[in-house]
CSV table of C-alpha atoms and ligand atoms in Angstrom, one decimal:
chain,number,residue,atom,x,y,z
A,1,UNK,CA,29.7,-8.2,19.6
A,2,UNK,CA,27.7,-5.6,17.6
A,3,UNK,CA,26.9,-2.5,19.4
A,4,UNK,CA,24.8,0.5,18.6
A,5,UNK,CA,24.6,3.7,20.6
A,6,UNK,CA,21.8,6.2,19.9
A,7,UNK,CA,22.6,9.5,21.6
A,8,UNK,CA,21.0,13.0,21.7
A,9,UNK,CA,17.5,11.8,21.9
A,10,UNK,CA,15.3,14.8,22.5
A,11,UNK,CA,12.3,12.7,23.8
A,12,UNK,CA,12.2,9.0,24.4
A,13,UNK,CA,8.5,7.8,24.8
A,14,UNK,CA,7.7,4.2,25.5
A,15,UNK,CA,5.1,2.0,27.3
A,16,UNK,CA,6.6,-0.5,29.7
A,17,UNK,CA,6.1,-4.0,30.4
A,18,UNK,CA,5.8,-7.4,28.9
A,19,UNK,CA,2.2,-7.7,28.5
A,20,UNK,CA,-0.8,-5.7,27.2
A,21,UNK,CA,-1.6,-2.5,29.2
A,22,UNK,CA,-5.3,-1.8,30.1
A,23,UNK,CA,-7.4,0.8,31.7
A,24,UNK,CA,-5.4,3.8,33.0
A,25,UNK,CA,-2.2,1.9,32.6
A,26,UNK,CA,-2.7,2.2,28.8
A,27,UNK,CA,-1.9,5.9,29.1
A,28,UNK,CA,1.0,5.7,31.5
A,29,UNK,CA,4.1,5.8,29.5
A,30,UNK,CA,7.7,6.5,30.3
A,31,UNK,CA,9.2,9.8,28.9
A,32,UNK,CA,13.0,10.4,29.1
A,33,UNK,CA,14.5,13.7,28.0
A,34,UNK,CA,18.0,14.1,26.5
A,35,UNK,CA,18.3,10.4,26.5
A,36,UNK,CA,20.5,7.6,25.0
A,37,UNK,CA,20.0,3.8,24.2
A,38,UNK,CA,22.6,1.3,23.9
A,39,UNK,CA,22.0,-2.0,22.1
A,40,UNK,CA,24.2,-5.1,21.9
A,41,UNK,CA,23.6,-7.9,19.4
A,42,UNK,CA,20.2,-6.5,18.5
A,43,UNK,CA,18.9,-6.4,22.0
A,44,UNK,CA,18.4,-3.1,24.1
A,45,UNK,CA,21.2,-3.2,26.8
A,46,UNK,CA,20.7,0.0,28.7
A,47,UNK,CA,19.2,3.3,28.4
A,48,UNK,CA,19.3,6.6,30.4
A,49,UNK,CA,19.1,10.4,30.6
A,50,UNK,CA,21.9,12.7,30.3
A,51,UNK,CA,25.5,11.9,29.2
A,52,UNK,CA,25.8,9.0,26.9
A,53,UNK,CA,28.4,6.5,27.3
A,54,UNK,CA,31.3,7.4,25.0
A,55,UNK,CA,32.3,4.9,22.5
A,56,UNK,CA,35.9,3.8,22.7
A,57,UNK,CA,36.5,5.2,26.2
A,58,UNK,CA,35.1,2.4,28.2
A,59,UNK,CA,33.0,5.1,29.9
A,60,UNK,CA,29.5,4.6,31.0
A,61,UNK,CA,28.1,1.9,33.1
A,62,UNK,CA,29.3,-0.9,30.9
A,63,UNK,CA,31.6,1.1,28.4
A,64,UNK,CA,30.3,1.4,24.9
A,65,UNK,CA,33.6,0.8,23.0
A,66,UNK,CA,33.2,0.1,19.4
A,67,UNK,CA,29.6,1.0,19.2
A,68,UNK,CA,28.3,2.4,16.0
A,69,UNK,CA,26.8,5.9,17.0
A,70,UNK,CA,23.7,7.4,15.7
A,71,UNK,CA,23.1,11.2,16.6
A,72,UNK,CA,19.2,11.4,17.0
A,73,UNK,CA,19.7,15.2,16.9
A,74,UNK,CA,17.3,15.9,19.6
A,75,UNK,CA,14.3,14.0,18.0
A,76,UNK,CA,11.6,11.8,19.3
A,77,UNK,CA,12.4,8.1,19.6
A,78,UNK,CA,9.7,5.4,20.2
A,79,UNK,CA,9.5,1.6,19.9
A,80,UNK,CA,9.1,0.3,16.4
A,81,UNK,CA,5.4,0.1,15.5
A,82,UNK,CA,3.7,-3.3,15.5
A,83,UNK,CA,1.0,-3.6,12.9
A,84,UNK,CA,-1.1,-6.5,14.6
A,85,UNK,CA,-3.6,-6.9,11.6
A,86,UNK,CA,-2.8,-7.2,8.0
A,87,UNK,CA,-3.9,-9.1,5.0
A,88,UNK,CA,-0.3,-8.9,3.5
A,89,UNK,CA,-0.5,-11.5,0.8
A,90,UNK,CA,-2.9,-11.2,-2.2
A,91,UNK,CA,-3.0,-11.1,-5.9
A,92,UNK,CA,-4.2,-8.0,-7.8
A,93,UNK,CA,-5.9,-4.9,-6.4
A,94,UNK,CA,-9.6,-3.8,-6.5
A,95,UNK,CA,-9.5,-0.2,-7.6
A,96,UNK,CA,-12.4,-1.1,-10.1
A,97,UNK,CA,-14.6,-1.3,-7.2
A,98,UNK,CA,-14.4,2.3,-6.5
A,99,UNK,CA,-17.2,3.2,-8.8
A,100,UNK,CA,-19.6,0.8,-7.0
A,101,UNK,CA,-18.4,2.1,-3.6
A,102,UNK,CA,-19.0,5.6,-4.6
A,103,UNK,CA,-22.4,4.8,-5.7
A,104,UNK,CA,-23.0,3.5,-2.2
A,105,UNK,CA,-23.1,-0.2,-2.9
A,106,UNK,CA,-22.5,-1.8,0.5
A,107,UNK,CA,-19.3,-3.8,1.2
A,108,UNK,CA,-21.2,-7.0,2.0
A,109,UNK,CA,-23.4,-6.6,-1.1
A,110,UNK,CA,-20.3,-6.4,-3.3
A,111,UNK,CA,-19.0,-9.7,-1.7
A,112,UNK,CA,-22.5,-11.4,-1.9
A,113,UNK,CA,-22.4,-10.7,-5.7
A,114,UNK,CA,-19.1,-12.6,-6.1
A,115,UNK,CA,-16.9,-9.5,-5.9
A,116,UNK,CA,-14.9,-8.2,-3.0
A,117,UNK,CA,-12.9,-10.8,-1.2
A,118,UNK,CA,-14.0,-13.4,-3.8
A,119,UNK,CA,-12.5,-11.4,-6.6
A,120,UNK,CA,-9.2,-11.3,-4.8
A,121,UNK,CA,-9.4,-15.0,-4.2
A,122,UNK,CA,-9.5,-15.4,-8.0
A,123,UNK,CA,-6.5,-13.2,-8.5
A,124,UNK,CA,-4.5,-14.9,-5.7
A,125,UNK,CA,-5.3,-18.4,-7.0
A,126,UNK,CA,-3.9,-17.3,-10.3
A,127,UNK,CA,-0.5,-15.9,-8.7
A,128,UNK,CA,2.5,-18.1,-8.1
A,129,UNK,CA,4.2,-18.2,-4.8
A,130,UNK,CA,7.1,-16.0,-6.2
A,131,UNK,CA,4.6,-13.5,-7.5
A,132,UNK,CA,2.9,-13.3,-4.1
A,133,UNK,CA,6.3,-13.0,-2.4
A,134,UNK,CA,7.5,-10.2,-4.6
A,135,UNK,CA,4.3,-8.2,-4.4
A,136,UNK,CA,4.1,-8.4,-0.5
A,137,UNK,CA,7.9,-7.6,-0.1
A,138,UNK,CA,7.2,-4.2,-1.9
A,139,UNK,CA,4.4,-3.7,0.7
A,140,UNK,CA,6.7,-4.6,3.5
A,141,UNK,CA,9.4,-2.2,2.3
A,142,UNK,CA,6.8,0.6,2.4
A,143,UNK,CA,5.6,-0.4,5.9
A,144,UNK,CA,9.2,-0.4,7.1
A,145,UNK,CA,9.7,3.2,5.7
A,146,UNK,CA,6.6,4.3,7.9
A,147,UNK,CA,8.1,2.7,11.0
A,148,UNK,CA,6.6,-0.8,11.2
A,149,UNK,CA,9.1,-3.3,12.5
A,150,UNK,CA,6.8,-6.2,13.2
A,151,UNK,CA,3.5,-7.2,11.5
A,152,UNK,CA,1.0,-9.9,11.6
A,153,UNK,CA,0.2,-11.4,8.2
A,154,UNK,CA,-3.0,-13.3,7.3
A,155,UNK,CA,-3.7,-15.7,4.5
A,156,UNK,CA,-7.3,-16.0,3.5
A,157,UNK,CA,-7.5,-15.2,-0.3
A,158,UNK,CA,-6.9,-18.8,-1.2
A,159,UNK,CA,-9.8,-20.5,0.6
A,160,UNK,CA,-8.6,-23.8,-0.8
A,161,UNK,CA,-5.9,-25.8,0.8
A,162,UNK,CA,-3.3,-25.5,-1.9
A,163,UNK,CA,-3.6,-21.6,-2.3
A,164,UNK,CA,-3.7,-21.1,1.4
A,165,UNK,CA,-0.5,-23.0,2.0
A,166,UNK,CA,1.0,-21.1,-0.8
A,167,UNK,CA,0.2,-17.9,0.8
A,168,UNK,CA,1.5,-19.1,4.2
A,169,UNK,CA,4.8,-20.4,2.5
A,170,UNK,CA,5.3,-16.9,1.0
A,171,UNK,CA,4.8,-15.4,4.5
A,172,UNK,CA,7.4,-17.8,6.0
A,173,UNK,CA,9.9,-16.9,3.3
A,174,UNK,CA,9.3,-13.1,3.7
A,175,UNK,CA,9.8,-13.5,7.5
A,176,UNK,CA,13.2,-15.1,6.9
A,177,UNK,CA,14.3,-12.5,4.3
A,178,UNK,CA,12.8,-9.1,5.2
A,179,UNK,CA,13.8,-7.1,8.2
A,180,UNK,CA,10.1,-6.8,9.4
A,181,UNK,CA,9.3,-9.7,11.6
A,182,UNK,CA,6.0,-11.5,10.6
A,183,UNK,CA,3.4,-13.3,12.7
A,184,UNK,CA,1.5,-15.7,10.5
A,185,UNK,CA,-2.2,-16.3,10.8
A,186,UNK,CA,-4.4,-18.8,9.0
A,187,UNK,CA,-7.7,-17.2,7.8
A,188,UNK,CA,-9.0,-20.0,5.7
A,189,UNK,CA,-12.5,-18.9,6.8
A,190,UNK,CA,-12.4,-15.5,5.2
A,191,UNK,CA,-15.5,-16.2,2.9
A,192,UNK,CA,-17.5,-19.2,1.8
A,193,UNK,CA,-15.9,-20.3,-1.6
A,194,UNK,CA,-18.6,-20.3,-4.3
A,195,UNK,CA,-18.1,-23.9,-4.9
A,196,UNK,CA,-19.3,-24.7,-1.4
A,197,UNK,CA,-22.3,-22.3,-1.5
A,198,UNK,CA,-24.8,-25.1,-1.1
A,199,UNK,CA,-22.9,-27.0,1.3
A,200,UNK,CA,-21.3,-24.8,4.1
A,201,UNK,CA,-21.1,-27.8,6.5
A,202,UNK,CA,-18.7,-29.5,4.0
A,203,UNK,CA,-16.4,-26.4,3.8
A,204,UNK,CA,-16.3,-26.1,7.6
A,205,UNK,CA,-15.5,-29.7,8.0
A,206,UNK,CA,-12.8,-29.6,5.4
A,207,UNK,CA,-11.1,-26.6,7.3
A,208,UNK,CA,-11.4,-28.2,10.8
A,209,UNK,CA,-10.5,-31.7,9.8
A,210,UNK,CA,-8.1,-31.4,7.0
A,211,UNK,CA,-6.7,-27.8,6.4
A,212,UNK,CA,-6.2,-26.7,9.9
A,213,UNK,CA,-4.2,-29.9,10.8
A,214,UNK,CA,-2.1,-29.4,7.7
A,215,UNK,CA,-1.3,-26.0,8.4
A,216,UNK,CA,-0.5,-26.5,12.0
A,217,UNK,CA,1.5,-29.7,11.1
A,218,UNK,CA,3.7,-27.8,8.8
A,219,UNK,CA,4.2,-25.1,11.3
A,220,UNK,CA,2.9,-22.4,8.9
A,221,UNK,CA,0.7,-20.4,11.2
A,222,UNK,CA,0.5,-19.3,14.9
A,223,UNK,CA,-2.9,-18.1,14.8
A,224,UNK,CA,-6.3,-19.1,13.4
A,225,UNK,CA,-8.8,-16.2,12.4
A,226,UNK,CA,-12.4,-16.2,11.1
A,227,UNK,CA,-14.4,-13.5,9.5
A,228,UNK,CA,-17.3,-13.7,11.9
A,229,UNK,CA,-20.0,-11.5,10.0
A,230,UNK,CA,-23.5,-11.5,8.8
A,231,UNK,CA,-23.5,-13.4,5.5
A,232,UNK,CA,-20.0,-14.8,6.0
A,233,UNK,CA,-19.6,-17.1,9.1
A,234,UNK,CA,-21.9,-17.2,12.1
A,235,UNK,CA,-20.6,-17.1,15.8
A,236,UNK,CA,-21.3,-20.7,16.1
A,237,UNK,CA,-19.4,-21.7,12.9
A,238,UNK,CA,-16.6,-19.4,14.1
A,239,UNK,CA,-16.5,-21.1,17.5
A,240,UNK,CA,-16.2,-24.5,15.8
A,241,UNK,CA,-13.4,-23.4,13.5
A,242,UNK,CA,-11.4,-21.5,16.2
A,243,UNK,CA,-11.7,-24.5,18.6
A,244,UNK,CA,-10.4,-26.8,16.0
A,245,UNK,CA,-7.5,-24.4,15.5
A,246,UNK,CA,-6.9,-24.4,19.2
A,247,UNK,CA,-6.9,-28.2,19.3
A,248,UNK,CA,-4.0,-28.1,16.9
A,249,UNK,CA,-2.1,-25.3,18.7
A,250,UNK,CA,-3.3,-22.3,16.7
A,251,UNK,CA,-4.2,-19.4,19.1
A,252,UNK,CA,-7.4,-17.6,18.2
A,253,UNK,CA,-8.1,-14.1,16.6
A,254,UNK,CA,-11.6,-13.0,15.4
A,255,UNK,CA,-12.8,-10.5,12.8
A,256,UNK,CA,-15.7,-9.4,15.0
A,257,UNK,CA,-18.4,-6.8,14.8
A,258,UNK,CA,-17.0,-5.1,11.7
A,259,UNK,CA,-20.3,-4.4,10.0
A,260,UNK,CA,-23.0,-6.2,12.0
A,261,UNK,CA,-22.7,-7.4,15.7
A,262,UNK,CA,-23.5,-11.1,15.5
A,263,UNK,CA,-21.7,-12.3,18.7
A,264,UNK,CA,-18.1,-12.2,17.5
A,265,UNK,CA,-16.7,-10.2,20.4
A,266,UNK,CA,-18.7,-12.2,23.1
A,267,UNK,CA,-17.2,-15.3,21.5
A,268,UNK,CA,-13.8,-13.9,21.5
A,269,UNK,CA,-13.8,-13.4,25.3
A,270,UNK,CA,-15.5,-16.8,26.0
A,271,UNK,CA,-12.8,-18.9,24.2
A,272,UNK,CA,-9.8,-16.8,25.4
A,273,UNK,CA,-9.0,-15.4,22.0
A,274,UNK,CA,-5.7,-13.4,22.1
A,275,UNK,CA,-7.4,-10.6,20.0
A,276,UNK,CA,-10.7,-9.5,18.5
A,277,UNK,CA,-10.4,-7.2,15.6
A,278,UNK,CA,-12.3,-4.5,14.0
A,279,UNK,CA,-15.1,-4.1,16.7
A,280,UNK,CA,-16.6,-1.2,14.9
A,281,UNK,CA,-20.1,-2.0,16.2
A,282,UNK,CA,-19.1,-3.9,19.4
A,283,UNK,CA,-22.0,-4.2,21.9
A,284,UNK,CA,-21.5,-3.7,25.7
A,285,UNK,CA,-21.8,-7.4,26.1
A,286,UNK,CA,-18.9,-8.0,23.9
A,287,UNK,CA,-16.7,-5.4,25.7
A,288,UNK,CA,-17.5,-7.2,29.0
A,289,UNK,CA,-16.7,-10.6,27.6
A,290,UNK,CA,-13.4,-9.4,26.2
A,291,UNK,CA,-12.4,-7.8,29.5
A,292,UNK,CA,-13.2,-11.0,31.3
A,293,UNK,CA,-11.4,-13.2,28.8
A,294,UNK,CA,-8.3,-11.0,28.6
A,295,UNK,CA,-8.8,-10.5,24.9
A,296,UNK,CA,-6.9,-7.5,23.2
A,297,UNK,CA,-9.2,-5.3,21.2
A,298,UNK,CA,-7.3,-4.6,17.9
A,299,UNK,CA,-8.9,-1.6,16.4
A,300,UNK,CA,-8.6,-0.7,12.7
A,301,UNK,CA,-9.6,3.0,12.4
A,302,UNK,CA,-8.4,3.4,8.8
A,303,UNK,CA,-10.9,0.8,7.8
A,304,UNK,CA,-13.7,2.9,9.4
A,305,UNK,CA,-12.4,5.8,7.5
A,306,UNK,CA,-12.2,3.9,4.2
A,307,UNK,CA,-15.6,2.3,4.6
A,308,UNK,CA,-17.3,5.5,5.7
A,309,UNK,CA,-18.3,3.6,8.8
A,310,UNK,CA,-18.5,4.7,12.5
A,311,UNK,CA,-15.6,4.3,14.8
A,312,UNK,CA,-15.2,1.6,17.4
A,313,UNK,CA,-15.9,2.6,21.0
A,314,UNK,CA,-12.3,2.7,22.0
A,315,UNK,CA,-12.8,4.9,25.1
A,316,UNK,CA,-15.5,2.6,26.4
A,317,UNK,CA,-13.2,-0.4,26.1
A,318,UNK,CA,-10.4,1.4,27.9
A,319,UNK,CA,-12.7,2.3,30.7
A,320,UNK,CA,-13.9,-1.4,30.8
A,321,UNK,CA,-10.3,-2.6,31.2
A,322,UNK,CA,-9.9,-4.1,27.7
A,323,UNK,CA,-6.4,-3.4,26.3
A,324,UNK,CA,-6.7,-1.5,23.0
A,325,UNK,CA,-4.3,-2.1,20.1
A,326,UNK,CA,-4.4,-0.4,16.7
A,327,UNK,CA,-3.4,-1.7,13.2
A,328,UNK,CA,-3.8,-0.9,9.6
A,329,UNK,CA,-5.9,-3.8,8.3
A,330,UNK,CA,-3.9,-3.5,5.0
A,331,UNK,CA,-6.0,-5.4,2.4
A,332,UNK,CA,-7.1,-4.7,-1.1
A,333,UNK,CA,-10.7,-4.0,-0.3
A,334,UNK,CA,-11.6,-2.3,2.8
A,335,UNK,CA,-8.3,-0.6,3.6
A,336,UNK,CA,-5.5,-0.5,1.1
A,337,UNK,CA,-3.2,1.4,3.6
A,338,UNK,CA,0.2,0.4,4.8
A,339,UNK,CA,0.8,3.5,6.9
A,340,UNK,CA,0.6,3.2,10.7
A,341,UNK,CA,1.1,6.9,11.0
A,342,UNK,CA,-2.4,7.4,9.6
A,343,UNK,CA,-3.5,5.0,12.3
A,344,UNK,CA,-1.9,7.1,14.9
A,345,UNK,CA,-3.7,10.2,13.8
A,346,UNK,CA,-7.1,8.6,13.5
A,347,UNK,CA,-6.7,7.1,17.0
A,348,UNK,CA,-6.3,10.5,18.4
A,349,UNK,CA,-8.7,12.4,16.1
A,350,UNK,CA,-11.5,9.9,15.8
A,351,UNK,CA,-11.3,7.6,18.9
A,352,UNK,CA,-10.3,10.6,21.0
A,353,UNK,CA,-7.4,8.6,22.7
A,354,UNK,CA,-4.5,10.5,24.2
A,355,UNK,CA,-1.1,10.4,22.4
A,356,UNK,CA,0.1,8.2,25.2
A,357,UNK,CA,-2.7,5.9,24.9
A,358,UNK,CA,-2.2,5.7,21.1
A,359,UNK,CA,1.5,5.0,21.5
A,360,UNK,CA,0.8,2.1,23.7
A,361,UNK,CA,-1.9,0.8,21.2
A,362,UNK,CA,0.6,0.8,18.2
A,363,UNK,CA,3.6,-0.6,20.2
A,364,UNK,CA,3.2,-2.8,23.2
A,365,UNK,CA,-0.6,-3.6,22.9
A,366,UNK,CA,-0.1,-4.4,19.2
A,367,UNK,CA,2.7,-6.7,20.2
A,368,UNK,CA,0.4,-8.3,22.8
A,369,UNK,CA,-2.3,-8.8,20.1
A,370,UNK,CA,0.1,-11.0,18.3
A,371,UNK,CA,1.9,-12.7,21.2
A,372,UNK,CA,5.1,-10.7,21.0
A,373,UNK,CA,4.9,-8.4,24.1
A,374,UNK,CA,7.7,-10.2,25.9
A,375,UNK,CA,10.2,-9.5,23.2
A,376,UNK,CA,9.1,-6.1,21.7
A,377,UNK,CA,6.8,-3.1,21.8
A,378,UNK,CA,8.7,-1.1,24.5
A,379,UNK,CA,12.2,0.2,24.9
A,380,UNK,CA,13.5,-1.8,27.8
A,381,UNK,CA,16.6,-3.7,28.6
A,382,UNK,CA,16.3,-7.2,27.1
A,383,UNK,CA,13.8,-6.3,24.4
A,384,UNK,CA,14.7,-6.3,20.7
A,385,UNK,CA,16.2,-2.9,19.7
A,386,UNK,CA,13.3,-2.1,17.2
A,387,UNK,CA,13.0,1.8,17.1
A,388,UNK,CA,11.9,4.7,15.2
A,389,UNK,CA,13.7,8.0,15.2
A,390,UNK,CA,11.1,10.6,14.2
A,391,UNK,CA,11.3,13.8,12.3
A,392,UNK,CA,9.5,15.2,15.4
A,393,UNK,CA,10.5,16.9,18.7
A,394,UNK,CA,7.8,15.1,20.7
A,395,UNK,CA,5.0,12.6,20.9
A,396,UNK,CA,2.2,15.1,20.3
A,397,UNK,CA,3.8,16.2,17.1
A,398,UNK,CA,3.4,12.7,15.4
A,399,UNK,CA,-0.3,12.6,16.5
A,400,UNK,CA,-0.8,16.2,15.1
A,401,UNK,CA,0.9,16.2,11.7
A,402,UNK,CA,-1.0,14.5,8.8
A,403,UNK,CA,0.0,13.0,5.6
A,404,UNK,CA,3.8,13.1,5.8
A,405,UNK,CA,6.1,10.4,6.4
A,406,UNK,CA,7.7,11.4,9.8
A,407,UNK,CA,9.8,8.3,10.3
A,408,UNK,CA,13.3,9.6,9.8
A,409,UNK,CA,15.4,6.4,10.7
A,410,UNK,CA,14.1,3.0,11.5
A,411,UNK,CA,16.2,0.6,13.5
A,412,UNK,CA,15.3,-3.1,13.3
A,413,UNK,CA,17.2,-5.5,15.7
A,414,UNK,CA,19.9,-2.9,16.5
A,415,UNK,CA,20.5,-2.1,12.9
A,416,UNK,CA,19.7,1.0,10.9
A,417,UNK,CA,17.5,-0.1,7.9
B,501,NIG,O1,-10.5,-7.0,7.6
B,501,NIG,N1,-13.3,-8.1,6.8
B,501,NIG,C1,-12.7,-9.0,6.2
B,501,NIG,N2,-11.5,-8.9,5.7
B,501,NIG,C2,-10.9,-7.7,5.4
B,501,NIG,C3,-11.3,-7.2,4.1
B,501,NIG,C4,-11.0,-8.1,3.1
B,501,NIG,C5,-11.3,-7.6,1.7
B,501,NIG,O2,-12.2,-6.8,1.5
B,501,NIG,O3,-10.5,-8.0,0.8
B,501,NIG,C6,-11.1,-6.7,6.5
B,501,NIG,O4,-11.6,-5.6,6.4
B,502,FE,FE1,-9.0,-7.7,8.3
């Protein structure tokens, strides 16, 4: 049996539970001072305040003999961060769009002229599975160094069956090989491919009748997502695609209300989507629908920052009983950022959430947004021992400091990485 004891934790901060926390519960977390955590075979076995069980002595409630010991030196420990929205796999980058962006050309206009997502689609089609794998592996290494231990990963830069499957296979291999656990999402409806520009119907039918069954049949995705946006896919098209996904066992996510509100968040609640994402311009009816449907709002504040957009109405969502998660949206266009610590800063400074609400958003609620709340997202017996030991004395400190990597030691499944 492999055992790990983390002792001398100055502050242990964690949400609790095995599902998303909403309303006032989002800000209720457990704080232990002078704490310890004992893990066995990758799972949290016990935790407490005060004297830690002494390895080798059989002391403590179950004796911690033979445990590897990490001294947290009085630092903050939280659950590993869950990045519940990333476009992890793609070819190339888009730094050449900087000039257009600085001139004020809108995101959707760059896309409509064949750039944006479509230019990444060209680069992704040209990349082999190994090239996609190698590039994403570097991104995962960096995410891990910032404290991310689980991350959702979307396809969506292939748009054709072959490239989408290649992207999803790369995700599957990375999930097997890399310490970060991945949750695969099929986002075949990320843009209308140019070859279908005069026949949207044919593309949507192809997705529903051919590609979704294939992806689901091969077990390559758990979720189906659609970019529901003005000039991309309408709410009705989104409904059709997501329901086809559900029919084949793929749970729903929606890119909703990112730039224009065209009904994505309302739809998310209606069809029981697990999460709706972005929600920058989410209307009240969308918030109501998500509250009713039990949909997690997965907010992406670094994208608002990067697009120079407004920030999602996070406080309103919490007040309405919608669980709020936060993620990076890592992608080559609207947010080339791998760092959940920036997301933590923006959650406090721009959404005006409390440090406690933010912690829940980037751990337990992030886990709920990708169906993993039963196994991770909090420090409790029986959950995976995924932790971050921070170069910080308390929770406020990681919300307050900006621009440094404060993750001192990341633990994944009971192992220092
Ligand atoms: O979540 N909005 C759609 N998808 C991404 C951006 C993709 C891109 O620009 O490459 C997003 O922001
Ligand atoms: Fe996205």
